[in-house]
Coordinates of C-alpha atoms in Angstrom, one line a residue:
Chain A
X1264 CA 0.1 -0.1 -0.2
X1265 CA 2.8 2.4 1.2
X1266 CA 4.6 2.0 -2.4
X1267 CA 1.4 2.5 -4.3
X1268 CA 0.9 5.9 -2.4
X1269 CA 4.2 7.3 -2.7
X1270 CA 4.1 6.8 -6.5
X1271 CA 0.8 8.5 -7.0
X1272 CA 2.1 12.1 -7.0
X1273 CA 4.7 11.3 -9.9
X1274 CA 3.7 10.4 -13.4
X1275 CA 3.1 6.5 -14.1
X1276 CA 5.8 5.1 -16.6
X1277 CA 3.5 4.5 -20.0
X1278 CA 3.5 0.5 -21.2
X1279 CA 4.0 0.2 -24.8
X1280 CA 3.3 -3.5 -26.4
X1281 CA 6.3 -4.5 -28.7
X1282 CA 5.0 -4.7 -32.3
X1283 CA 4.6 -8.2 -33.9
X1284 CA 7.8 -9.0 -36.0
X1285 CA 7.6 -11.4 -39.0
X1286 CA 8.6 -15.2 -38.3
X1287 CA 11.7 -16.6 -39.4
X1288 CA 11.6 -17.5 -43.2
X1289 CA 12.7 -21.0 -43.0
X1290 CA 9.8 -21.6 -40.9
X1291 CA 7.0 -20.4 -42.9
X1292 CA 5.7 -20.8 -46.6
X1293 CA 6.3 -23.4 -49.1
X1294 CA 10.0 -24.1 -47.7
X1295 CA 9.0 -24.2 -44.2
X1296 CA 6.2 -26.6 -45.1
X1297 CA 8.8 -28.8 -46.9
X1298 CA 11.4 -28.6 -43.8
X1299 CA 8.8 -29.6 -41.2
X1300 CA 6.9 -32.2 -43.3
X1301 CA 9.3 -33.8 -45.5
X1302 CA 12.6 -33.1 -44.7
X1303 CA 12.7 -32.7 -41.0
X1304 CA 16.3 -34.4 -40.1
X1305 CA 17.8 -37.1 -42.0
X1306 CA 15.7 -40.0 -41.3
X1307 CA 12.6 -38.3 -42.4
X1308 CA 14.6 -37.1 -45.4
X1309 CA 15.3 -40.6 -46.2
X1310 CA 11.8 -41.9 -45.9
X1311 CA 10.6 -39.1 -48.0
X1312 CA 13.0 -40.2 -50.9
X1313 CA 12.1 -43.9 -50.4
X1314 CA 8.6 -43.0 -50.5
X1315 CA 8.9 -40.9 -53.9
X1316 CA 10.7 -44.1 -55.5
X1317 CA 8.0 -46.4 -54.6
X1318 CA 5.5 -44.0 -56.0
X1319 CA 7.4 -43.7 -59.2
X1320 CA 7.7 -47.6 -59.4
X1321 CA 4.1 -48.4 -58.8
X1322 CA 1.7 -45.5 -59.8
X1323 CA 2.8 -45.2 -63.7
X1324 CA 2.5 -48.9 -64.3
X1325 CA -1.0 -48.9 -62.7
X1326 CA -2.2 -46.1 -64.9
X1327 CA -0.8 -47.6 -68.2
X1328 CA -3.0 -50.8 -66.9
X1329 CA -6.0 -49.2 -65.8
X1330 CA -6.3 -46.6 -68.6
X1331 CA -3.6 -46.2 -71.4
X1332 CA -3.7 -49.9 -72.4
X1333 CA -7.2 -50.7 -71.4
X1334 CA -10.1 -51.8 -73.5
X1335 CA -13.1 -50.1 -73.0
X1336 CA -15.9 -51.3 -75.2
X1337 CA -16.6 -54.6 -77.1
X1338 CA -18.2 -57.9 -76.5
X1339 CA -16.5 -61.1 -74.7
X1340 CA -14.4 -61.4 -77.8
X1341 CA -12.7 -57.6 -77.3
X1342 CA -10.3 -58.9 -74.6
X1343 CA -7.9 -61.7 -76.1
X1344 CA -6.1 -64.0 -73.5
X1345 CA -2.8 -61.9 -74.0
X1346 CA -4.3 -58.3 -73.8
X1347 CA -2.1 -56.2 -71.5
X1348 CA -4.2 -53.4 -69.9
X1349 CA -7.6 -53.6 -68.1
X1350 CA -10.8 -54.9 -69.6
X1351 CA -13.6 -52.3 -68.7
X1352 CA -15.6 -53.7 -71.5
X1353 CA -16.3 -56.6 -69.1
X1354 CA -17.6 -54.1 -66.5
X1355 CA -19.6 -52.4 -68.8
X1356 CA -21.3 -55.5 -69.9
X1357 CA -22.0 -56.4 -66.7
X1358 CA -22.9 -53.3 -65.3
X1359 CA -26.8 -53.8 -64.8
X1360 CA -26.3 -56.9 -62.9
X1361 CA -24.0 -55.5 -60.9
X1362 CA -26.2 -52.4 -60.3
X1363 CA -29.7 -54.2 -59.6
X1364 CA -29.0 -58.0 -59.8
X1365 CA -31.8 -60.0 -61.6
X1366 CA -34.3 -57.1 -61.4
X1367 CA -36.5 -57.4 -64.7
X1368 CA -35.1 -55.6 -67.5
X1369 CA -38.6 -53.7 -68.6
X1370 CA -38.9 -52.6 -65.1
X1371 CA -35.4 -51.0 -64.8
X1372 CA -36.7 -47.5 -64.7
X1373 CA -38.0 -48.0 -61.3
X1374 CA -34.7 -48.5 -59.5
X1375 CA -33.4 -46.0 -61.7
X1376 CA -35.7 -43.4 -60.7
X1377 CA -35.4 -44.6 -57.1
X1378 CA -31.6 -44.2 -57.3
X1379 CA -31.7 -40.6 -58.9
X1380 CA -34.1 -39.9 -56.0
X1381 CA -31.3 -40.8 -53.5
X1382 CA -28.3 -39.6 -55.3
X1383 CA -30.1 -36.4 -55.3
X1384 CA -31.2 -36.4 -51.9
X1385 CA -27.3 -37.5 -50.6
X1386 CA -26.1 -34.4 -52.9
X1387 CA -28.5 -32.0 -51.0
X1388 CA -27.2 -33.5 -47.7
X1389 CA -23.5 -33.3 -48.3
X1390 CA -23.6 -29.9 -50.0
X1391 CA -25.7 -28.5 -47.2
X1392 CA -28.6 -27.1 -49.9
X1393 CA -31.1 -27.5 -47.4
X1394 CA -31.9 -26.9 -43.6
X1395 CA -30.7 -29.9 -41.5
X1396 CA -34.1 -30.7 -39.9
X1397 CA -35.7 -30.6 -43.7
X1398 CA -32.8 -33.0 -44.7
X1399 CA -33.5 -35.6 -41.8
X1400 CA -37.3 -35.6 -42.3
X1401 CA -36.7 -36.4 -46.2
X1402 CA -34.1 -39.2 -45.2
X1403 CA -36.8 -40.7 -43.0
X1404 CA -39.8 -40.2 -45.3
X1405 CA -38.2 -41.2 -48.6
X1406 CA -37.5 -44.5 -48.0
X1407 CA -41.2 -45.5 -48.2
X1408 CA -41.9 -44.3 -51.8
X1409 CA -38.2 -45.7 -52.7
X1410 CA -39.3 -49.3 -51.3
X1411 CA -42.6 -49.2 -53.0
X1412 CA -41.0 -48.2 -56.6
X1413 CA -38.7 -51.2 -56.1
X1414 CA -40.9 -53.8 -54.5
X1415 CA -44.4 -52.6 -56.4
X1416 CA -47.9 -52.8 -55.4
X1417 CA -50.3 -50.1 -55.9
X1418 CA -50.5 -50.8 -59.8
X1419 CA -47.0 -51.6 -60.1
X1420 CA -46.0 -55.0 -60.6
X1421 CA -44.7 -56.6 -57.6
X1422 CA -41.1 -57.8 -58.1
X1423 CA -39.8 -60.9 -56.1
X1424 CA -37.2 -60.0 -53.7
X1425 CA -35.0 -63.1 -54.7
X1426 CA -34.7 -61.0 -57.9
X1427 CA -33.3 -57.9 -56.1
X1428 CA -29.4 -57.7 -56.1
X1429 CA -26.2 -55.7 -56.8
X1430 CA -25.7 -52.3 -55.5
X1431 CA -29.0 -51.5 -55.2
X1432 CA -29.4 -54.4 -52.7
X1433 CA -26.3 -53.3 -50.8
X1434 CA -27.5 -49.5 -50.6
X1435 CA -31.1 -50.5 -49.5
X1436 CA -29.9 -52.6 -46.6
X1437 CA -27.4 -50.1 -45.6
X1438 CA -29.6 -46.9 -45.9
X1439 CA -32.7 -48.8 -43.9
X1440 CA -30.0 -50.3 -41.4
X1441 CA -28.7 -46.8 -40.7
X1442 CA -31.9 -45.0 -40.7
X1443 CA -33.6 -47.4 -38.0
X1444 CA -30.5 -48.4 -36.2
X1445 CA -29.2 -44.8 -35.2
X1446 CA -32.3 -43.8 -33.3
X1447 CA -32.4 -47.4 -31.9
X1448 CA -28.9 -47.0 -30.7
X1449 CA -29.5 -43.5 -29.3
X1450 CA -32.6 -45.1 -27.2
X1451 CA -30.4 -47.9 -26.2
X1452 CA -27.8 -45.7 -25.1
X1453 CA -30.1 -43.5 -23.2
X1454 CA -31.4 -46.6 -21.5
X1455 CA -28.1 -47.8 -20.3
X1456 CA -27.4 -44.3 -19.1
X1457 CA -30.6 -43.9 -17.2
X1458 CA -30.9 -44.1 -13.4
X1459 CA -33.6 -46.6 -13.6
X1460 CA -32.1 -50.1 -12.8
X1461 CA -34.8 -52.1 -14.6
X1462 CA -34.3 -50.3 -17.7
X1463 CA -30.3 -50.2 -17.5
X1464 CA -30.4 -53.9 -17.1
X1465 CA -32.5 -54.4 -19.9
X1466 CA -30.4 -52.3 -22.4
X1467 CA -27.0 -53.7 -21.3
X1468 CA -28.7 -57.1 -21.4
X1469 CA -29.6 -56.2 -25.3
X1470 CA -26.2 -54.4 -26.3
X1471 CA -24.0 -56.9 -24.8
X1472 CA -24.8 -60.2 -26.1
X1473 CA -25.2 -58.5 -29.7
X1474 CA -21.8 -56.9 -29.4
X1475 CA -20.5 -60.2 -28.3
X1476 CA -21.5 -62.2 -31.4
X1477 CA -19.8 -61.7 -34.7
X1478 CA -22.5 -60.4 -37.6
X1479 CA -22.1 -63.4 -39.6
X1480 CA -23.7 -65.5 -36.6
X1481 CA -26.5 -63.0 -36.6
X1482 CA -27.1 -63.1 -40.0
X1483 CA -27.2 -67.1 -40.1
X1484 CA -29.5 -66.8 -37.0
X1485 CA -31.6 -64.2 -38.6
X1486 CA -31.7 -66.4 -41.9
X1487 CA -32.1 -70.0 -40.4
X1488 CA -33.5 -70.0 -36.8
X1489 CA -35.5 -66.9 -36.8
X1490 CA -38.3 -68.8 -38.7
X1491 CA -38.1 -71.6 -35.8
X1492 CA -38.9 -69.1 -33.3
X1493 CA -41.9 -67.2 -34.8
X1494 CA -45.5 -68.2 -34.0
X1495 CA -47.0 -70.7 -36.6
X1496 CA -48.4 -69.1 -39.9
X1497 CA -46.3 -66.0 -39.3
X1498 CA -43.8 -65.6 -42.4
X1499 CA -41.1 -63.0 -42.8
X1500 CA -39.3 -63.2 -45.9
X1501 CA -35.4 -64.0 -45.8
X1502 CA -34.4 -60.6 -47.1
X1503 CA -36.5 -58.9 -43.9
X1504 CA -35.0 -61.0 -41.5
X1505 CA -31.4 -60.2 -42.8
X1506 CA -32.3 -56.6 -42.5
X1507 CA -33.5 -57.0 -38.8
X1508 CA -30.3 -58.9 -38.0
X1509 CA -28.3 -55.9 -39.4
X1510 CA -30.4 -53.4 -37.7
X1511 CA -30.0 -55.2 -34.3
X1512 CA -26.1 -55.6 -34.8
X1513 CA -25.7 -52.2 -35.9
X1514 CA -27.6 -50.4 -33.0
X1515 CA -25.8 -52.5 -30.2
X1516 CA -22.7 -50.7 -31.6
X1517 CA -24.3 -47.3 -32.3
X1518 CA -25.7 -47.5 -28.8
X1519 CA -22.1 -47.7 -27.2
X1520 CA -21.0 -44.8 -29.5
X1521 CA -23.5 -42.5 -28.4
X1522 CA -23.1 -43.7 -24.7
X1523 CA -19.4 -42.5 -25.2
X1524 CA -20.9 -38.9 -26.5
X1525 CA -23.3 -39.0 -23.4
X1526 CA -20.5 -39.6 -21.0
X1527 CA -18.4 -36.5 -22.1
X1528 CA -21.4 -34.1 -21.1
X1529 CA -20.3 -32.3 -18.0
X1530 CA -22.5 -32.9 -14.8
X1531 CA -23.2 -28.9 -14.9
X1532 CA -25.1 -29.3 -17.9
X1533 CA -27.6 -31.4 -16.0
X1534 CA -27.6 -29.1 -13.1
X1535 CA -28.4 -26.0 -15.6
X1536 CA -31.1 -28.0 -17.5
X1537 CA -32.6 -29.0 -14.0
X1538 CA -32.4 -25.5 -12.7
X1539 CA -34.3 -23.9 -15.3
X1540 CA -37.0 -26.5 -15.2
X1541 CA -36.5 -28.8 -17.8
X1542 CA -37.8 -32.3 -17.6
X1543 CA -36.0 -35.2 -18.7
X1544 CA -37.2 -35.5 -22.0
X1545 CA -36.7 -31.8 -22.7
X1546 CA -33.4 -31.9 -21.1
X1547 CA -32.2 -35.1 -23.3
X1548 CA -33.6 -34.0 -26.5
X1549 CA -32.5 -30.2 -26.5
X1550 CA -29.4 -30.4 -24.1
X1551 CA -27.6 -33.7 -23.8
X1552 CA -28.1 -35.2 -27.5
X1553 CA -27.3 -32.2 -29.3
X1554 CA -24.0 -32.3 -27.9
X1555 CA -23.5 -35.9 -27.4
X1556 CA -24.0 -36.2 -30.8
X1557 CA -21.7 -34.1 -31.9
X1558 CA -18.7 -35.4 -29.8
X1559 CA -19.3 -38.5 -31.6
X1560 CA -20.2 -37.4 -35.2
X1561 CA -16.6 -39.0 -36.2
X1562 CA -17.5 -42.5 -34.8
X1563 CA -21.2 -42.5 -35.8
X1564 CA -19.9 -41.8 -39.3
X1565 CA -17.5 -44.7 -39.1
X1566 CA -20.3 -46.9 -37.9
X1567 CA -22.3 -46.0 -40.8
X1568 CA -19.5 -46.7 -43.1
X1569 CA -18.8 -50.2 -41.3
X1570 CA -22.5 -51.0 -41.6
X1571 CA -22.6 -50.3 -45.6
X1572 CA -19.5 -52.4 -46.0
X1573 CA -20.7 -55.2 -43.8
X1574 CA -23.7 -55.8 -46.0
X1575 CA -21.6 -57.6 -48.0
X1576 CA -21.6 -60.3 -45.6
X1577 CA -25.3 -61.1 -46.8
X1578 CA -23.8 -63.2 -49.6
X1579 CA -23.6 -66.1 -46.9
X1580 CA -27.2 -66.4 -46.4
X1581 CA -27.7 -66.4 -50.4
X1582 CA -28.4 -62.8 -51.3
X1583 CA -26.4 -61.5 -53.9
X1584 CA -25.6 -58.0 -53.3
X1585 CA -23.1 -55.9 -55.0
X1586 CA -19.7 -57.8 -54.0
X1587 CA -21.7 -60.9 -54.8
X1588 CA -22.6 -60.1 -58.0
X1589 CA -19.0 -58.9 -58.7
X1590 CA -17.9 -62.2 -57.6
X1591 CA -20.5 -64.1 -59.7
X1592 CA -19.6 -61.9 -62.8
X1593 CA -16.2 -62.5 -62.6
X1594 CA -16.9 -66.3 -62.7
X1595 CA -19.1 -66.0 -65.8
X1596 CA -17.3 -68.5 -68.5
X1597 CA -17.6 -66.1 -71.3
X1598 CA -15.7 -63.6 -69.3
X1599 CA -13.1 -65.8 -67.5
X1600 CA -9.8 -64.1 -66.0
X1601 CA -11.3 -60.5 -65.3
X1602 CA -11.3 -61.0 -61.6
X1603 CA -9.0 -57.7 -61.1
X1604 CA -11.1 -55.5 -63.2
X1605 CA -14.3 -56.8 -61.2
X1606 CA -12.7 -56.0 -58.0
X1607 CA -11.1 -52.8 -58.7
X1608 CA -14.3 -51.6 -60.0
X1609 CA -16.1 -52.9 -56.8
X1610 CA -13.5 -51.2 -54.6
X1611 CA -13.8 -47.9 -56.7
X1612 CA -17.7 -47.8 -56.1
X1613 CA -17.3 -48.8 -52.5
X1614 CA -14.5 -46.1 -52.0
X1615 CA -16.8 -43.3 -53.6
X1616 CA -19.7 -44.1 -51.2
X1617 CA -17.7 -44.5 -48.3
X1618 CA -15.9 -41.2 -49.1
X1619 CA -19.2 -39.3 -49.7
X1620 CA -20.2 -40.3 -46.1
X1621 CA -16.8 -39.2 -44.5
X1622 CA -17.1 -35.8 -46.4
X1623 CA -20.5 -35.6 -45.1
X1624 CA -19.4 -36.2 -41.6
X1625 CA -16.7 -34.0 -41.7
X1626 CA -18.8 -31.2 -43.1
X1627 CA -21.2 -31.6 -40.3
X1628 CA -18.3 -31.5 -37.7
X1629 CA -17.5 -28.2 -39.4
X1630 CA -20.8 -26.7 -39.7
X1631 CA -21.2 -27.3 -35.9
X1632 CA -17.8 -26.0 -34.8
X1633 CA -18.6 -23.5 -32.0
X1634 CA -15.5 -22.9 -30.0
Chain B
X415 CA -43.7 -9.0 -18.1
X416 CA -44.5 -12.7 -17.3
X417 CA -46.1 -11.5 -13.9
X418 CA -49.3 -11.0 -16.0
X419 CA -49.2 -14.7 -17.1
X420 CA -49.0 -16.0 -13.6
X421 CA -51.9 -17.9 -12.2
X422 CA -54.2 -16.2 -9.5
X423 CA -53.7 -19.5 -7.3
X424 CA -50.0 -18.1 -6.8
X425 CA -51.0 -14.8 -5.5
X426 CA -52.7 -16.5 -2.7
X427 CA -49.5 -17.9 -1.7
X428 CA -47.5 -14.4 -1.9
X429 CA -48.5 -12.6 1.5
X430 CA -46.0 -15.5 3.1
X431 CA -43.6 -13.8 5.5
X432 CA -40.8 -15.4 4.6
X433 CA -39.9 -16.3 0.7
X434 CA -37.6 -19.1 1.6
X435 CA -37.9 -21.1 4.9
X436 CA -35.7 -23.7 6.0
X437 CA -36.7 -25.6 9.3
X438 CA -34.5 -28.2 10.9
X439 CA -32.9 -29.2 7.6
X440 CA -30.7 -32.4 7.7
X441 CA -28.8 -33.9 4.7
X442 CA -26.6 -36.9 4.3
X443 CA -24.5 -38.2 1.3
X444 CA -24.7 -41.8 2.3
X445 CA -23.2 -41.8 6.0
X446 CA -21.9 -38.2 5.4
X447 CA -23.9 -35.6 7.4
X448 CA -23.6 -32.5 5.3
X449 CA -26.2 -30.5 6.5
X450 CA -27.2 -30.4 10.2
X451 CA -29.9 -28.6 11.6
X452 CA -30.4 -25.9 9.1
X453 CA -32.9 -23.2 10.1
X454 CA -32.9 -20.1 8.1
X455 CA -35.8 -17.7 6.6
X456 CA -34.9 -15.4 3.7
X457 CA -37.5 -12.2 3.0
X458 CA -38.2 -10.9 0.0
X459 CA -35.4 -8.4 -1.2
X460 CA -33.0 -9.9 1.1
X461 CA -29.4 -10.3 0.0
X462 CA -27.8 -13.2 1.8
X463 CA -24.3 -14.1 1.6
X464 CA -23.0 -17.5 2.9
X465 CA -19.2 -18.2 3.4
X466 CA -17.2 -20.8 5.0
X467 CA -14.5 -23.2 4.4
X468 CA -14.6 -25.5 1.6
X469 CA -16.7 -28.7 2.6
X470 CA -18.8 -26.8 5.0
X471 CA -21.7 -27.5 3.0
X472 CA -22.6 -24.2 1.5
X473 CA -23.2 -25.3 -2.0
X474 CA -25.3 -28.4 -0.9
X475 CA -27.6 -26.0 1.1
X476 CA -28.4 -23.7 -1.7
X477 CA -28.6 -26.6 -3.9
X478 CA -31.4 -28.2 -1.9
X479 CA -33.5 -24.8 -2.0
X480 CA -34.2 -25.7 -5.7
X481 CA -33.9 -29.1 -5.2
X482 CA -30.9 -30.1 -7.3
X483 CA -30.2 -32.0 -3.9
X484 CA -32.7 -33.7 -1.9
X485 CA -32.7 -33.1 2.0
X486 CA -33.8 -36.1 4.2
X487 CA -35.1 -34.4 7.2
X488 CA -37.0 -31.2 8.0
X489 CA -38.8 -29.0 5.9
X490 CA -37.9 -26.2 3.0
X491 CA -40.8 -23.8 2.2
X492 CA -40.1 -22.2 -1.3
X493 CA -42.9 -19.4 -1.4
X494 CA -45.3 -21.1 0.6
X495 CA -44.8 -24.3 -1.3
X496 CA -43.0 -27.1 0.8
X497 CA -40.7 -29.1 -1.4
X498 CA -41.2 -32.8 -1.8
X499 CA -40.8 -35.6 -4.3
X500 CA -43.9 -34.3 -6.5
X501 CA -42.4 -33.9 -9.7
X502 CA -44.6 -31.1 -10.9
X503 CA -43.9 -28.9 -8.5
X504 CA -40.5 -29.5 -8.6
X505 CA -39.9 -28.2 -11.9
X506 CA -42.3 -25.3 -11.4
X507 CA -40.1 -24.2 -8.4
X508 CA -37.0 -24.7 -10.2
X509 CA -38.3 -22.6 -12.9
X510 CA -38.7 -19.7 -10.4
X511 CA -35.5 -20.0 -8.7
X512 CA -32.6 -18.6 -10.8
X513 CA -29.2 -20.3 -10.2
X514 CA -25.9 -19.4 -11.2
X515 CA -23.0 -22.0 -11.2
X516 CA -19.4 -21.6 -10.5
X517 CA -18.5 -23.1 -13.9
X518 CA -21.4 -21.1 -15.8
X519 CA -23.2 -24.0 -17.3
X520 CA -24.1 -22.2 -20.5
X521 CA -25.4 -24.5 -23.4
X522 CA -22.3 -24.5 -25.6
X523 CA -24.3 -25.8 -28.5
X524 CA -26.5 -22.7 -28.3
X525 CA -25.6 -18.9 -29.0
X526 CA -26.0 -16.5 -26.4
X527 CA -29.5 -15.5 -27.4
X528 CA -30.4 -19.1 -27.6
X529 CA -29.4 -19.6 -24.3
X530 CA -31.3 -16.8 -23.0
X531 CA -34.5 -17.7 -24.5
X532 CA -34.2 -21.4 -24.2
X533 CA -36.1 -21.6 -20.8
X534 CA -38.9 -19.0 -21.7
X535 CA -39.7 -20.8 -24.7
X536 CA -39.3 -24.4 -23.7
X537 CA -40.5 -24.2 -20.0
X538 CA -42.7 -21.0 -20.0
X539 CA -43.9 -21.4 -23.9
X540 CA -43.4 -17.9 -24.3
X541 CA -43.7 -17.0 -27.9
X542 CA -39.9 -16.7 -29.5
X543 CA -40.2 -13.0 -30.6
X544 CA -41.3 -12.1 -27.0
X545 CA -38.6 -14.2 -25.4
X546 CA -35.9 -12.6 -27.7
X547 CA -37.3 -9.1 -26.7
X548 CA -37.0 -9.7 -23.2
X549 CA -33.3 -11.8 -23.8
X550 CA -32.0 -8.6 -25.5
X551 CA -33.2 -6.4 -22.5
X552 CA -31.3 -8.6 -20.0
X553 CA -28.2 -8.9 -21.9
X554 CA -28.2 -5.0 -21.9
X555 CA -28.6 -5.2 -18.1
X556 CA -25.4 -7.2 -18.1
X557 CA -23.9 -5.0 -20.4
X558 CA -23.1 -7.4 -23.3
X559 CA -25.8 -6.9 -25.9
X560 CA -23.4 -7.2 -28.6
X561 CA -22.4 -10.7 -28.0
X562 CA -25.9 -11.9 -28.6
X563 CA -25.0 -13.8 -31.6
X564 CA -21.9 -15.3 -30.6
X565 CA -21.4 -19.1 -28.9
X566 CA -20.5 -19.4 -25.2
X567 CA -17.0 -20.7 -26.0
X568 CA -16.3 -17.4 -28.1
X569 CA -16.9 -15.6 -24.6
X570 CA -14.4 -14.7 -21.8
X571 CA -15.2 -16.3 -18.4
X572 CA -16.7 -12.9 -17.0
X573 CA -18.8 -12.6 -20.2
X574 CA -20.0 -16.0 -19.9
X575 CA -21.0 -15.6 -16.3
X576 CA -22.9 -12.5 -16.9
X577 CA -24.7 -14.1 -19.6
X578 CA -25.6 -17.1 -17.3
X579 CA -26.9 -14.1 -14.7
X580 CA -29.2 -12.9 -17.5
X581 CA -30.4 -16.2 -18.6
X582 CA -31.9 -16.6 -14.8
X583 CA -33.2 -13.1 -15.0
X584 CA -35.1 -14.1 -18.3
X585 CA -37.0 -16.3 -16.3
X586 CA -38.2 -13.5 -13.8
X587 CA -36.9 -15.5 -10.9
X588 CA -38.4 -14.9 -7.2
X589 CA -34.9 -15.8 -5.8
X590 CA -31.5 -16.1 -7.3
X591 CA -29.0 -18.6 -6.0
X592 CA -25.2 -18.0 -6.7
X593 CA -22.9 -20.5 -6.1
X594 CA -19.5 -19.2 -5.9
X595 CA -19.9 -17.3 -9.2
X596 CA -16.8 -15.7 -9.3
X597 CA -14.2 -18.4 -8.0
X598 CA -13.5 -19.9 -11.7
X599 CA -12.7 -16.4 -12.8
X600 CA -9.6 -14.5 -13.5
X601 CA -9.1 -11.4 -11.2
X602 CA -9.5 -8.9 -13.8
X603 CA -13.0 -10.5 -14.7
X604 CA -14.2 -10.8 -11.2
X605 CA -15.1 -7.3 -10.9
X606 CA -17.5 -7.1 -14.0
X607 CA -19.6 -9.9 -12.5
X608 CA -19.5 -8.4 -8.9
X609 CA -20.7 -5.2 -10.5
X610 CA -23.6 -6.7 -12.1
X611 CA -24.6 -8.8 -8.7
X612 CA -24.3 -5.4 -7.1
X613 CA -26.9 -3.9 -9.4
X614 CA -29.3 -6.8 -8.9
X615 CA -29.1 -6.6 -5.2
X616 CA -29.9 -2.9 -5.1
X617 CA -32.6 -3.4 -7.5
X618 CA -34.2 -5.4 -4.6
X619 CA -33.8 -9.3 -6.2
X620 CA -33.9 -11.7 -3.5
X621 CA -30.4 -13.5 -3.7
X622 CA -28.4 -16.0 -1.7
X623 CA -24.9 -16.0 -2.6
X624 CA -21.9 -18.5 -1.7
X625 CA -19.1 -16.4 -2.2
X626 CA -15.6 -15.7 -0.7
X627 CA -15.7 -12.0 -2.1
X628 CA -15.8 -10.5 1.1
X629 CA -15.9 -6.9 -0.1
X630 CA -19.2 -7.8 -1.8
X631 CA -20.5 -9.4 1.5
X632 CA -19.6 -6.2 3.2
X633 CA -21.0 -3.4 1.3
X634 CA -24.1 -5.5 -0.4
X635 CA -25.2 -8.2 2.1
X636 CA -28.0 -7.6 4.5
X637 CA -26.9 -10.8 6.5
X638 CA -23.9 -12.8 6.6
X639 CA -24.0 -16.5 7.3
X640 CA -21.0 -18.5 8.3
X641 CA -20.9 -22.3 8.0
X642 CA -18.7 -25.0 9.4
X643 CA -18.7 -28.6 9.2
X644 CA -22.6 -28.6 8.1
X645 CA -24.1 -26.1 10.4
X646 CA -24.7 -22.6 10.8
X647 CA -22.2 -21.1 13.2
X648 CA -23.0 -17.2 12.9
X649 CA -25.7 -15.4 11.2
X650 CA -25.0 -11.5 11.6
X651 CA -25.2 -8.3 10.3
X652 CA -22.1 -7.5 7.9
X653 CA -20.7 -4.5 10.1
X654 CA -21.3 -7.0 13.4
X655 CA -19.9 -10.1 11.3
X656 CA -16.7 -8.3 10.1
X657 CA -15.6 -6.1 13.1
X658 CA -17.1 -7.9 16.3
X659 CA -17.9 -11.5 15.4
X660 CA -19.8 -13.6 18.2
X661 CA -18.1 -17.0 17.6
X662 CA -14.2 -17.8 18.0
X663 CA -14.7 -20.3 14.8
X664 CA -15.8 -17.1 12.8
X665 CA -12.7 -15.0 14.0
X666 CA -10.1 -17.5 12.7
X667 CA -12.1 -18.0 9.7
X668 CA -12.1 -14.1 8.8
X669 CA -8.1 -14.2 10.1
X670 CA -7.2 -16.7 7.6
X671 CA -8.8 -14.9 4.6
X672 CA -8.8 -11.3 5.3

């Protein structure tokens, strides 16, 4: 106090902050980036050079196979056995089966229309052309006309589900799987997180056994055993049983992902919600879930991608999805020896779809960044 | 404002002497006896400061008043309504008691304005336009109307705490509880929050503050309550409390913090 008092009489020294100086040139810009990322020490430099050599040895040969030496059109005779490059003519020839399986040719406009509808919806979602709430509503509503279109009914010829296949089947199983297992997973997670012992035990009792079993087992059980447990006279077709199996499996995983997000919510948020008089459901829907889901967007998208890829397992219960059709096409005696093209094409399509989902997830994360 | 919307039934409970009455309140966490025979009456318009060493039960006491914690024995009567397990009463009482937390507890996924209009819209069903108008008035009252469109994470601690105070004010509370509102703040920001609290106290809002800000307690409080080991040790006027405390325990405490 006394020192403050004595200095009060004289003028105080004036504090002037030092101006910002530019950073050293070797640490910023292109050179800075190269030094920091590629040539940071002799070991990193060595790795960089080795990686460049590896790329030089592998990338050009792949491109000459896939693009420059490739055969792009023609019938089964277009690709003689000694052909150097890829035979994309094979893929073009099989394109219809790969996409829709054995769906009747005269009804092709139906899956095409349905596909266009969902490609449009996916584009709207990825590029955020519409309000998120409207997009969610559309995703929940459009599968109904989509199913009707593919299945038939209301004046459209009914197409037997044993004829469905290809990418259409994979995407159908994945889309419906995601749309139902996500909300189901959220409910299971909330149940597991709740204070009611009975509800908690019930949810743990659903989640843990399902998580402890491989998807293949669940698909077998859905396909082979479920009919044994159903009441007499009640029949559920194979495709629906498989779909139910996928949904159950996925929702158990989704539940654990969402639970991770729930646990990240600080207790203070519950206190605050309670202290303004919100009840449980409003607290959950308006305070807890929006934050919890935001925390776990990367893992949720990961689960969606995994689910989409897991649909390829339905081949073991006799459904020919995209991968199944690829495999069957590669064994066509007229086109023997084109496995590589078939699987490269298959991988490319899977990759494009998974990449779109992952980009969508990233854009969701960014649009919700608040701090 | 929303006084107009209140039901006449409440008006009949209004003439109660004490706005908040605690009669022989006991509380245990498991076997740990946190609150021991608490008797306290808070009148309308009073500003009460509760202080005491950590673990003395100060926060638990005010958390019992809006039933964030349940007491096991005794009575807590809030504006003529006794706090019981009755769920409907509970959320109604909570909506009429504002609470400000040490860690602000704003909703990070909502903008400042949305944080303020959240409770009026979802609990009181106030139309959005009206809720926003009221919210802006309260933001001006805590001197940060220009931050309305930002998210809590973009604000300083002092600003966040003032938003938290404004969030309570939007519900037009009958009483406000402050649970160590400045303990998580940098020294330079404590003053801006205390200034707002002083303004509220002089406007006659009933408040109970758990705080270590003795300067605030001395100038603003009508009564100071000193707690230790779950009991109310001393209840006194500020001047008496600081200059002539009755109990040795109080003296020891004051000696250590002043």
